[in-house]
Amino acid sequence: MSVAQPQISIFKTVFATDLVTRSLFTALVVGSVLNIINQSDGVFGDAELEWISFVLTYFVPYCVSTYSGALSNVGHAKQVFLR
């Protein structure tokens, strides 16, 4: 007799409130540090700010944090089910 694994919705996992909050915080911290390092003249000085790079510097850490958090949550749910 085999027991079917429950379906884990990746959509619900990715948009879970705790994961979104954690990913936004990570993106804010990491993106700010990277923008200060990479575009300090644009942020603090007279140089032109590269807006596409500025936005992507926040977007990429958000995506990485969300992806790794979702994989972790799905993996944890599968482990709990198999116990």
mmCIF file of C-alpha atoms in Angstrom:
data_model
loop_
_atom_site.group_PDB
_atom_site.id
_atom_site.type_symbol
_atom_site.label_atom_id
_atom_site.label_comp_id
_atom_site.label_asym_id
_atom_site.label_seq_id
_atom_site.Cartn_x
_atom_site.Cartn_y
_atom_site.Cartn_z
ATOM 1 C CA MET A 1 0.000 0.000 0.000
ATOM 2 C CA SER A 2 1.516 3.315 -1.039
ATOM 3 C CA VAL A 3 0.553 6.677 0.316
ATOM 4 C CA ALA A 4 0.414 9.522 -2.181
ATOM 5 C CA GLN A 5 2.528 12.533 -1.401
ATOM 6 C CA PRO A 6 0.554 15.734 -0.919
ATOM 7 C CA GLN A 7 0.909 18.271 -3.697
ATOM 8 C CA ILE A 8 2.932 21.258 -2.557
ATOM 9 C CA SER A 9 2.029 24.380 -4.483
ATOM 10 C CA ILE A 10 5.153 26.250 -5.509
ATOM 11 C CA PHE A 11 2.943 29.294 -6.169
ATOM 12 C CA LYS A 12 1.667 29.329 -2.576
ATOM 13 C CA THR A 13 5.185 28.712 -1.314
ATOM 14 C CA VAL A 14 6.733 31.573 -3.294
ATOM 15 C CA PHE A 15 4.029 34.052 -2.266
ATOM 16 C CA ALA A 16 3.792 33.026 1.393
ATOM 17 C CA THR A 17 3.873 36.097 3.612
ATOM 18 C CA ASP A 18 6.861 35.010 5.694
ATOM 19 C CA LEU A 19 8.959 34.154 2.637
ATOM 20 C CA VAL A 20 8.094 37.418 0.857
ATOM 21 C CA THR A 21 8.938 39.412 3.986
ATOM 22 C CA ARG A 22 12.260 37.631 4.458
ATOM 23 C CA SER A 23 13.150 38.023 0.764
ATOM 24 C CA LEU A 24 12.292 41.734 0.764
ATOM 25 C CA PHE A 25 14.460 42.316 3.831
ATOM 26 C CA THR A 26 17.339 40.388 2.242
ATOM 27 C CA ALA A 27 16.967 42.322 -1.019
ATOM 28 C CA LEU A 28 16.897 45.632 0.836
ATOM 29 C CA VAL A 29 20.081 44.908 2.792
ATOM 30 C CA VAL A 30 22.072 43.169 0.043
ATOM 31 C CA GLY A 31 20.843 45.486 -2.722
ATOM 32 C CA SER A 32 21.707 48.604 -0.728
ATOM 33 C CA VAL A 33 25.217 47.375 0.039
ATOM 34 C CA LEU A 34 25.805 46.394 -3.593
ATOM 35 C CA ASN A 35 24.446 49.700 -4.913
ATOM 36 C CA ILE A 36 26.701 51.654 -2.569
ATOM 37 C CA ILE A 37 29.692 49.580 -3.674
ATOM 38 C CA ASN A 38 28.926 49.617 -7.402
ATOM 39 C CA GLN A 39 27.370 53.056 -7.857
ATOM 40 C CA SER A 40 28.672 55.144 -4.995
ATOM 41 C CA ASP A 41 29.360 58.093 -7.317
ATOM 42 C CA GLY A 42 25.781 57.940 -8.571
ATOM 43 C CA VAL A 43 24.289 57.543 -5.112
ATOM 44 C CA PHE A 44 26.444 60.088 -3.253
ATOM 45 C CA GLY A 45 28.205 62.083 -5.945
ATOM 46 C CA ASP A 46 27.630 63.911 -9.160
ATOM 47 C CA ALA A 47 27.642 60.917 -11.508
ATOM 48 C CA GLU A 48 24.513 59.761 -13.298
ATOM 49 C CA LEU A 49 22.697 56.899 -11.577
ATOM 50 C CA GLU A 50 22.189 53.856 -13.812
ATOM 51 C CA TRP A 51 18.555 53.058 -13.032
ATOM 52 C CA ILE A 52 18.393 49.652 -14.700
ATOM 53 C CA SER A 53 21.402 48.465 -12.719
ATOM 54 C CA PHE A 54 19.996 50.089 -9.595
ATOM 55 C CA VAL A 55 16.688 48.204 -9.846
ATOM 56 C CA LEU A 56 18.290 44.907 -10.866
ATOM 57 C CA THR A 57 20.641 45.121 -7.889
ATOM 58 C CA TYR A 58 17.569 44.818 -5.652
ATOM 59 C CA PHE A 59 15.625 42.415 -7.877
ATOM 60 C CA VAL A 60 18.317 39.731 -8.173
ATOM 61 C CA PRO A 61 18.840 39.221 -4.404
ATOM 62 C CA TYR A 62 15.056 39.081 -4.001
ATOM 63 C CA CYS A 63 14.789 36.338 -6.621
ATOM 64 C CA VAL A 64 17.701 34.347 -5.199
ATOM 65 C CA SER A 65 16.358 34.594 -1.666
ATOM 66 C CA THR A 66 12.844 33.619 -2.751
ATOM 67 C CA TYR A 67 14.084 30.686 -4.839
ATOM 68 C CA SER A 68 16.301 29.274 -2.099
ATOM 69 C CA GLY A 69 13.609 29.802 0.549
ATOM 70 C CA ALA A 70 10.954 28.088 -1.567
ATOM 71 C CA LEU A 71 13.223 25.101 -2.242
ATOM 72 C CA SER A 72 13.994 24.862 1.448
ATOM 73 C CA ASN A 73 10.316 25.011 2.414
ATOM 74 C CA VAL A 74 9.323 22.370 -0.146
ATOM 75 C CA GLY A 75 12.189 20.104 0.926
ATOM 76 C CA HIS A 76 11.232 20.495 4.572
ATOM 77 C CA ALA A 77 7.576 19.706 3.823
ATOM 78 C CA LYS A 78 8.598 16.526 1.985
ATOM 79 C CA GLN A 79 10.819 15.433 4.884
ATOM 80 C CA VAL A 80 8.013 15.980 7.386
ATOM 81 C CA PHE A 81 5.652 13.960 5.212
ATOM 82 C CA LEU A 82 8.073 11.033 4.907
ATOM 83 C CA ARG A 83 8.554 10.658 8.674
#
